[in-house]
Amino acid sequence: MRILVTGAAGQLGHDLVAVCAATGDDVRGADRATLDVGDREQVAAVVADARPDVVVNCAAWTAVDACESDPERAMRDNGDAVRWLRAACDAVDAHLVQISTDYVFDGTLDRPYVETDATNPQSVYGRSKLAGELAAGERSTVVRTSWVCGAVGGNMVKTVLRVSAERDSLSFVDDQRGCPTFTADLAPLVRQLAVERRAGVYH
């Protein structure tokens, strides 16, 4: 399979490129320096040049608090960018896999969310990621994940380890619940969904 991975310098992107390479795929990892998904012309040019069978979009602006102060950039990088990727994929008959988030929900349920639950994002980030899901279209694969942790980049686990080495006690918010998702586990499953071109939403 020829696979193009956007956001390849991020936690999931890094591990996904490694998994695809180890499996024998012809994988091309594009980091932000190579492909800014917020640039419509660049998206079209890179996908047309790579002519992949599958595009996995791991690129996103994930600074949740920063998105609140710059909703225009959030919508461009997380929403419009997916629309541009969809069009570029259609031009080369590539399957699109869009990585999304639990932020598309409002967090009010007392149980884990399932794929058929109604979305109701409460933040700019969540709304922009839901816009990306909708832009990806029904033929795409949407993978919603949460609290991503990988060997590369910053994450909750690394923060806890760093802070615990500096302090005698730790303080946390107590009004949030989530499920840490390790990229070493997630990447092979994303690849499987990608190569099998399974359309739909997956948690």
mmCIF file of N, CA and C in Angstrom, residues 94-200:
data_model
loop_
_atom_site.group_PDB
_atom_site.id
_atom_site.type_symbol
_atom_site.label_atom_id
_atom_site.label_comp_id
_atom_site.label_asym_id
_atom_site.label_seq_id
_atom_site.Cartn_x
_atom_site.Cartn_y
_atom_site.Cartn_z
ATOM 1 N N ALA A 94 -7.893 8.039 -3.543
ATOM 2 C CA ALA A 94 -7.302 7.586 -2.284
ATOM 3 C C ALA A 94 -8.358 7.557 -1.188
ATOM 4 N N HIS A 95 -8.219 6.614 -0.274
ATOM 5 C CA HIS A 95 -9.107 6.537 0.881
ATOM 6 C C HIS A 95 -8.589 7.488 1.953
ATOM 7 N N LEU A 96 -9.493 8.194 2.622
ATOM 8 C CA LEU A 96 -9.112 9.154 3.659
ATOM 9 C C LEU A 96 -9.453 8.606 5.034
ATOM 10 N N VAL A 97 -8.460 8.663 5.917
ATOM 11 C CA VAL A 97 -8.662 8.337 7.330
ATOM 12 C C VAL A 97 -8.441 9.614 8.128
ATOM 13 N N GLN A 98 -9.454 10.034 8.862
ATOM 14 C CA GLN A 98 -9.390 11.260 9.643
ATOM 15 C C GLN A 98 -9.319 10.923 11.123
ATOM 16 N N ILE A 99 -8.271 11.413 11.789
ATOM 17 C CA ILE A 99 -8.142 11.208 13.229
ATOM 18 C C ILE A 99 -8.904 12.307 13.951
ATOM 19 N N SER A 100 -9.830 11.905 14.815
ATOM 20 C CA SER A 100 -10.646 12.875 15.534
ATOM 21 C C SER A 100 -10.502 12.662 17.048
ATOM 22 N N THR A 101 -11.460 13.150 17.804
ATOM 23 C CA THR A 101 -11.270 13.301 19.242
ATOM 24 C C THR A 101 -12.577 13.124 20.007
ATOM 25 N N ASP A 102 -12.459 12.837 21.297
ATOM 26 C CA ASP A 102 -13.634 12.782 22.157
ATOM 27 C C ASP A 102 -14.187 14.173 22.465
ATOM 28 N N TYR A 103 -13.475 15.215 22.091
ATOM 29 C CA TYR A 103 -13.966 16.581 22.301
ATOM 30 C C TYR A 103 -15.182 16.904 21.430
ATOM 31 N N VAL A 104 -15.548 16.021 20.519
ATOM 32 C CA VAL A 104 -16.777 16.250 19.738
ATOM 33 C C VAL A 104 -18.017 15.987 20.591
ATOM 34 N N PHE A 105 -17.841 15.453 21.803
ATOM 35 C CA PHE A 105 -18.938 15.211 22.728
ATOM 36 C C PHE A 105 -18.937 16.257 23.842
ATOM 37 N N ASP A 106 -20.036 16.323 24.608
ATOM 38 C CA ASP A 106 -20.117 17.324 25.674
ATOM 39 C C ASP A 106 -19.674 16.794 27.035
ATOM 40 N N GLY A 107 -19.391 15.491 27.124
ATOM 41 C CA GLY A 107 -18.863 14.948 28.374
ATOM 42 C C GLY A 107 -19.875 14.763 29.479
ATOM 43 N N THR A 108 -21.162 14.773 29.166
ATOM 44 C CA THR A 108 -22.172 14.689 30.216
ATOM 45 C C THR A 108 -22.635 13.263 30.516
ATOM 46 N N LEU A 109 -22.297 12.310 29.656
ATOM 47 C CA LEU A 109 -22.729 10.933 29.917
ATOM 48 C C LEU A 109 -21.930 10.311 31.056
ATOM 49 N N ASP A 110 -22.557 9.380 31.776
ATOM 50 C CA ASP A 110 -21.875 8.704 32.882
ATOM 51 C C ASP A 110 -21.328 7.347 32.449
ATOM 52 N N ARG A 111 -21.102 7.197 31.149
ATOM 53 C CA ARG A 111 -20.551 5.970 30.586
ATOM 54 C C ARG A 111 -19.663 6.343 29.407
ATOM 55 N N PRO A 112 -18.842 5.414 28.941
ATOM 56 C CA PRO A 112 -18.041 5.702 27.743
ATOM 57 C C PRO A 112 -18.943 5.962 26.537
ATOM 58 N N TYR A 113 -18.512 6.876 25.690
ATOM 59 C CA TYR A 113 -19.278 7.190 24.484
ATOM 60 C C TYR A 113 -19.104 6.091 23.445
ATOM 61 N N VAL A 114 -20.180 5.858 22.691
ATOM 62 C CA VAL A 114 -20.137 4.920 21.570
ATOM 63 C C VAL A 114 -20.333 5.712 20.283
ATOM 64 N N GLU A 115 -20.069 5.055 19.172
ATOM 65 C CA GLU A 115 -20.052 5.741 17.881
ATOM 66 C C GLU A 115 -21.387 6.377 17.505
ATOM 67 N N THR A 116 -22.481 5.832 18.000
ATOM 68 C CA THR A 116 -23.808 6.338 17.627
ATOM 69 C C THR A 116 -24.310 7.455 18.533
ATOM 70 N N ASP A 117 -23.570 7.805 19.576
ATOM 71 C CA ASP A 117 -23.988 8.896 20.462
ATOM 72 C C ASP A 117 -23.962 10.228 19.720
ATOM 73 N N ALA A 118 -24.898 11.098 20.082
ATOM 74 C CA ALA A 118 -24.981 12.417 19.456
ATOM 75 C C ALA A 118 -23.776 13.264 19.861
ATOM 76 N N THR A 119 -23.218 13.965 18.888
ATOM 77 C CA THR A 119 -22.116 14.885 19.173
ATOM 78 C C THR A 119 -22.676 16.204 19.693
ATOM 79 N N ASN A 120 -21.883 16.881 20.515
ATOM 80 C CA ASN A 120 -22.282 18.183 21.055
ATOM 81 C C ASN A 120 -21.047 18.884 21.609
ATOM 82 N N PRO A 121 -20.125 19.286 20.734
ATOM 83 C CA PRO A 121 -18.868 19.872 21.207
ATOM 84 C C PRO A 121 -19.088 21.172 21.982
ATOM 85 N N GLN A 122 -18.291 21.366 23.022
ATOM 86 C CA GLN A 122 -18.443 22.529 23.886
ATOM 87 C C GLN A 122 -17.312 23.540 23.734
ATOM 88 N N SER A 123 -16.356 23.255 22.874
ATOM 89 C CA SER A 123 -15.198 24.133 22.709
ATOM 90 C C SER A 123 -14.959 24.403 21.229
ATOM 91 N N VAL A 124 -14.163 25.428 20.967
ATOM 92 C CA VAL A 124 -13.777 25.720 19.587
ATOM 93 C C VAL A 124 -13.041 24.526 18.996
ATOM 94 N N TYR A 125 -12.135 23.944 19.773
ATOM 95 C CA TYR A 125 -11.399 22.770 19.294
ATOM 96 C C TYR A 125 -12.362 21.655 18.899
ATOM 97 N N GLY A 126 -13.288 21.335 19.779
ATOM 98 C CA GLY A 126 -14.247 20.271 19.500
ATOM 99 C C GLY A 126 -15.090 20.556 18.272
ATOM 100 N N ARG A 127 -15.532 21.807 18.133
ATOM 101 C CA ARG A 127 -16.342 22.164 16.962
ATOM 102 C C ARG A 127 -15.526 22.071 15.677
ATOM 103 N N SER A 128 -14.263 22.474 15.755
ATOM 104 C CA SER A 128 -13.421 22.413 14.550
ATOM 105 C C SER A 128 -13.129 20.967 14.158
ATOM 106 N N LYS A 129 -12.950 20.093 15.130
ATOM 107 C CA LYS A 129 -12.702 18.681 14.820
ATOM 108 C C LYS A 129 -13.964 18.002 14.287
ATOM 109 N N LEU A 130 -15.130 18.392 14.798
ATOM 110 C CA LEU A 130 -16.373 17.852 14.254
ATOM 111 C C LEU A 130 -16.565 18.324 12.815
ATOM 112 N N ALA A 131 -16.198 19.567 12.540
ATOM 113 C CA ALA A 131 -16.265 20.066 11.167
ATOM 114 C C ALA A 131 -15.366 19.228 10.267
ATOM 115 N N GLY A 132 -14.218 18.799 10.791
ATOM 116 C CA GLY A 132 -13.324 17.933 10.027
ATOM 117 C C GLY A 132 -13.938 16.580 9.753
ATOM 118 N N GLU A 133 -14.624 16.021 10.737
ATOM 119 C CA GLU A 133 -15.312 14.741 10.534
ATOM 120 C C GLU A 133 -16.342 14.851 9.416
ATOM 121 N N LEU A 134 -17.125 15.908 9.461
ATOM 122 C CA LEU A 134 -18.166 16.096 8.449
ATOM 123 C C LEU A 134 -17.558 16.330 7.070
ATOM 124 N N ALA A 135 -16.449 17.077 7.028
ATOM 125 C CA ALA A 135 -15.779 17.339 5.754
ATOM 126 C C ALA A 135 -15.184 16.069 5.160
ATOM 127 N N ALA A 136 -14.780 15.141 6.019
ATOM 128 C CA ALA A 136 -14.189 13.893 5.535
ATOM 129 C C ALA A 136 -15.197 13.089 4.730
ATOM 130 N N GLY A 137 -16.462 13.167 5.085
ATOM 131 C CA GLY A 137 -17.518 12.508 4.317
ATOM 132 C C GLY A 137 -17.766 11.065 4.722
ATOM 133 N N GLU A 138 -18.854 10.518 4.249
ATOM 134 C CA GLU A 138 -19.294 9.182 4.651
ATOM 135 C C GLU A 138 -18.406 8.070 4.124
ATOM 136 N N ARG A 139 -17.645 8.319 3.064
ATOM 137 C CA ARG A 139 -16.789 7.265 2.505
ATOM 138 C C ARG A 139 -15.472 7.135 3.263
ATOM 139 N N SER A 140 -15.199 8.054 4.151
ATOM 140 C CA SER A 140 -13.925 8.053 4.875
ATOM 141 C C SER A 140 -14.013 7.198 6.140
ATOM 142 N N THR A 141 -12.864 7.031 6.766
ATOM 143 C CA THR A 141 -12.775 6.395 8.078
ATOM 144 C C THR A 141 -12.476 7.488 9.087
ATOM 145 N N VAL A 142 -13.299 7.608 10.116
ATOM 146 C CA VAL A 142 -13.063 8.572 11.194
ATOM 147 C C VAL A 142 -12.727 7.790 12.454
ATOM 148 N N VAL A 143 -11.567 8.082 13.030
ATOM 149 C CA VAL A 143 -11.115 7.409 14.250
ATOM 150 C C VAL A 143 -11.090 8.432 15.381
ATOM 151 N N ARG A 144 -11.987 8.267 16.345
ATOM 152 C CA ARG A 144 -11.998 9.158 17.512
ATOM 153 C C ARG A 144 -11.170 8.536 18.622
ATOM 154 N N THR A 145 -10.261 9.322 19.153
ATOM 155 C CA THR A 145 -9.392 8.831 20.211
ATOM 156 C C THR A 145 -9.320 9.867 21.325
ATOM 157 N N SER A 146 -8.621 9.542 22.398
ATOM 158 C CA SER A 146 -8.544 10.465 23.531
ATOM 159 C C SER A 146 -7.218 10.297 24.267
ATOM 160 N N TRP A 147 -6.769 11.374 24.880
ATOM 161 C CA TRP A 147 -5.599 11.380 25.758
ATOM 162 C C TRP A 147 -4.437 10.578 25.157
ATOM 163 N N VAL A 148 -4.027 10.978 23.966
ATOM 164 C CA VAL A 148 -2.997 10.238 23.222
ATOM 165 C C VAL A 148 -1.644 10.346 23.921
ATOM 166 N N CYS A 149 -0.978 9.206 24.060
ATOM 167 C CA CYS A 149 0.339 9.145 24.703
ATOM 168 C C CYS A 149 1.273 8.309 23.837
ATOM 169 N N GLY A 150 2.436 8.879 23.507
ATOM 170 C CA GLY A 150 3.416 8.155 22.711
ATOM 171 C C GLY A 150 4.819 8.421 23.199
ATOM 172 N N ALA A 151 5.770 7.697 22.648
ATOM 173 C CA ALA A 151 7.167 7.857 23.050
ATOM 174 C C ALA A 151 7.735 9.183 22.571
ATOM 175 N N VAL A 152 7.185 9.723 21.479
ATOM 176 C CA VAL A 152 7.663 10.976 20.897
ATOM 177 C C VAL A 152 6.695 12.087 21.261
ATOM 178 N N GLY A 153 7.226 13.252 21.667
ATOM 179 C CA GLY A 153 6.382 14.409 21.952
ATOM 180 C C GLY A 153 5.896 14.439 23.388
ATOM 181 N N GLY A 154 5.198 15.514 23.723
ATOM 182 C CA GLY A 154 4.707 15.686 25.083
ATOM 183 C C GLY A 154 3.338 15.064 25.264
ATOM 184 N N ASN A 155 3.083 14.596 26.491
ATOM 185 C CA ASN A 155 1.777 14.032 26.801
ATOM 186 C C ASN A 155 1.583 13.965 28.306
ATOM 187 N N MET A 156 0.407 13.507 28.711
ATOM 188 C CA MET A 156 0.045 13.470 30.114
ATOM 189 C C MET A 156 0.996 12.597 30.942
ATOM 190 N N VAL A 157 1.348 11.436 30.425
ATOM 191 C CA VAL A 157 2.216 10.525 31.167
ATOM 192 C C VAL A 157 3.575 11.171 31.428
ATOM 193 N N LYS A 158 4.155 11.786 30.408
ATOM 194 C CA LYS A 158 5.453 12.440 30.578
ATOM 195 C C LYS A 158 5.366 13.617 31.547
ATOM 196 N N THR A 159 4.248 14.331 31.502
ATOM 197 C CA THR A 159 4.068 15.451 32.423
ATOM 198 C C THR A 159 4.014 14.961 33.862
ATOM 199 N N VAL A 160 3.264 13.886 34.120
ATOM 200 C CA VAL A 160 3.169 13.339 35.478
ATOM 201 C C VAL A 160 4.536 12.866 35.965
ATOM 202 N N LEU A 161 5.287 12.188 35.102
ATOM 203 C CA LEU A 161 6.616 11.718 35.497
ATOM 204 C C LEU A 161 7.548 12.885 35.816
ATOM 205 N N ARG A 162 7.490 13.930 34.995
ATOM 206 C CA ARG A 162 8.356 15.095 35.215
ATOM 207 C C ARG A 162 7.987 15.816 36.507
ATOM 208 N N VAL A 163 6.699 16.073 36.702
ATOM 209 C CA VAL A 163 6.255 16.813 37.878
ATOM 210 C C VAL A 163 6.483 16.008 39.152
ATOM 211 N N SER A 164 6.275 14.692 39.077
ATOM 212 C CA SER A 164 6.475 13.861 40.275
ATOM 213 C C SER A 164 7.932 13.825 40.710
ATOM 214 N N ALA A 165 8.844 14.034 39.788
ATOM 215 C CA ALA A 165 10.263 14.088 40.135
ATOM 216 C C ALA A 165 10.644 15.423 40.764
ATOM 217 N N GLU A 166 9.793 16.435 40.550
ATOM 218 C CA GLU A 166 10.089 17.779 41.055
ATOM 219 C C GLU A 166 9.360 18.109 42.347
ATOM 220 N N ARG A 167 8.261 17.409 42.643
ATOM 221 C CA ARG A 167 7.415 17.756 43.785
ATOM 222 C C ARG A 167 7.113 16.534 44.642
ATOM 223 N N ASP A 168 6.720 16.797 45.872
ATOM 224 C CA ASP A 168 6.368 15.713 46.787
ATOM 225 C C ASP A 168 4.924 15.252 46.590
ATOM 226 N N SER A 169 4.071 16.133 46.067
ATOM 227 C CA SER A 169 2.676 15.766 45.836
ATOM 228 C C SER A 169 2.221 16.359 44.508
ATOM 229 N N LEU A 170 1.166 15.754 43.946
ATOM 230 C CA LEU A 170 0.637 16.180 42.661
ATOM 231 C C LEU A 170 -0.786 16.696 42.831
ATOM 232 N N SER A 171 -1.142 17.701 42.032
ATOM 233 C CA SER A 171 -2.503 18.246 42.044
ATOM 234 C C SER A 171 -3.097 18.111 40.647
ATOM 235 N N PHE A 172 -4.360 17.698 40.591
ATOM 236 C CA PHE A 172 -5.032 17.501 39.312
ATOM 237 C C PHE A 172 -6.438 18.085 39.358
ATOM 238 N N VAL A 173 -6.959 18.426 38.189
ATOM 239 C CA VAL A 173 -8.383 18.760 38.119
ATOM 240 C C VAL A 173 -9.164 17.494 38.436
ATOM 241 N N ASP A 174 -10.319 17.645 39.046
ATOM 242 C CA ASP A 174 -11.090 16.457 39.426
ATOM 243 C C ASP A 174 -12.444 16.399 38.730
ATOM 244 N N ASP A 175 -12.608 17.198 37.662
ATOM 245 C CA ASP A 175 -13.886 17.187 36.950
ATOM 246 C C ASP A 175 -13.756 16.643 35.541
ATOM 247 N N GLN A 176 -12.680 15.922 35.278
ATOM 248 C CA GLN A 176 -12.494 15.337 33.950
ATOM 249 C C GLN A 176 -12.185 13.852 34.076
ATOM 250 N N ARG A 177 -12.734 13.104 33.125
ATOM 251 C CA ARG A 177 -12.398 11.685 33.021
ATOM 252 C C ARG A 177 -12.023 11.403 31.580
ATOM 253 N N GLY A 178 -11.084 10.505 31.396
ATOM 254 C CA GLY A 178 -10.683 10.170 30.036
ATOM 255 C C GLY A 178 -10.022 8.807 29.992
ATOM 256 N N CYS A 179 -9.683 8.420 28.801
ATOM 257 C CA CYS A 179 -9.048 7.122 28.592
ATOM 258 C C CYS A 179 -7.717 7.334 27.871
ATOM 259 N N PRO A 180 -6.596 7.207 28.583
ATOM 260 C CA PRO A 180 -5.296 7.317 27.901
ATOM 261 C C PRO A 180 -5.197 6.283 26.788
ATOM 262 N N THR A 181 -4.758 6.728 25.626
ATOM 263 C CA THR A 181 -4.637 5.853 24.467
ATOM 264 C C THR A 181 -3.196 5.874 23.997
ATOM 265 N N PHE A 182 -2.528 4.747 24.066
ATOM 266 C CA PHE A 182 -1.113 4.679 23.708
ATOM 267 C C PHE A 182 -0.968 4.477 22.198
ATOM 268 N N THR A 183 -0.140 5.305 21.595
ATOM 269 C CA THR A 183 0.001 5.276 20.143
ATOM 270 C C THR A 183 0.558 3.950 19.646
ATOM 271 N N ALA A 184 1.313 3.259 20.477
ATOM 272 C CA ALA A 184 1.823 1.942 20.085
ATOM 273 C C ALA A 184 0.677 0.952 19.890
ATOM 274 N N ASP A 185 -0.432 1.168 20.607
ATOM 275 C CA ASP A 185 -1.626 0.334 20.431
ATOM 276 C C ASP A 185 -2.499 0.852 19.299
ATOM 277 N N LEU A 186 -2.618 2.171 19.210
ATOM 278 C CA LEU A 186 -3.527 2.788 18.246
ATOM 279 C C LEU A 186 -3.029 2.685 16.805
ATOM 280 N N ALA A 187 -1.740 2.888 16.594
ATOM 281 C CA ALA A 187 -1.200 2.953 15.231
ATOM 282 C C ALA A 187 -1.497 1.695 14.403
ATOM 283 N N PRO A 188 -1.275 0.488 14.922
ATOM 284 C CA PRO A 188 -1.577 -0.702 14.101
ATOM 285 C C PRO A 188 -3.055 -0.816 13.737
ATOM 286 N N LEU A 189 -3.931 -0.391 14.635
ATOM 287 C CA LEU A 189 -5.364 -0.471 14.354
ATOM 288 C C LEU A 189 -5.772 0.573 13.313
ATOM 289 N N VAL A 190 -5.160 1.762 13.379
ATOM 290 C CA VAL A 190 -5.430 2.780 12.366
ATOM 291 C C VAL A 190 -4.981 2.276 11.001
ATOM 292 N N ARG A 191 -3.817 1.645 10.959
ATOM 293 C CA ARG A 191 -3.332 1.100 9.689
ATOM 294 C C ARG A 191 -4.299 0.040 9.153
ATOM 295 N N GLN A 192 -4.791 -0.834 10.023
ATOM 296 C CA GLN A 192 -5.718 -1.878 9.585
ATOM 297 C C GLN A 192 -6.987 -1.269 8.989
ATOM 298 N N LEU A 193 -7.544 -0.282 9.671
ATOM 299 C CA LEU A 193 -8.738 0.382 9.145
ATOM 300 C C LEU A 193 -8.438 1.052 7.811
ATOM 301 N N ALA A 194 -7.232 1.609 7.695
ATOM 302 C CA ALA A 194 -6.850 2.327 6.473
ATOM 303 C C ALA A 194 -6.750 1.386 5.284
ATOM 304 N N VAL A 195 -6.003 0.300 5.447
ATOM 305 C CA VAL A 195 -5.768 -0.588 4.302
ATOM 306 C C VAL A 195 -7.038 -1.360 3.919
ATOM 307 N N GLU A 196 -7.926 -1.574 4.883
ATOM 308 C CA GLU A 196 -9.185 -2.245 4.594
ATOM 309 C C GLU A 196 -10.261 -1.262 4.110
ATOM 310 N N ARG A 197 -9.909 0.012 4.095
ATOM 311 C CA ARG A 197 -10.814 1.087 3.639
ATOM 312 C C ARG A 197 -12.181 0.982 4.321
ATOM 313 N N ARG A 198 -12.176 0.801 5.612
ATOM 314 C CA ARG A 198 -13.436 0.675 6.334
ATOM 315 C C ARG A 198 -14.041 2.050 6.574
ATOM 316 N N ALA A 199 -15.120 2.339 5.899
ATOM 317 C CA ALA A 199 -15.791 3.616 6.077
ATOM 318 C C ALA A 199 -16.558 3.629 7.392
ATOM 319 N N GLY A 200 -16.734 4.811 7.951
ATOM 320 C CA GLY A 200 -17.522 4.949 9.175
ATOM 321 C C GLY A 200 -16.704 5.534 10.309
#
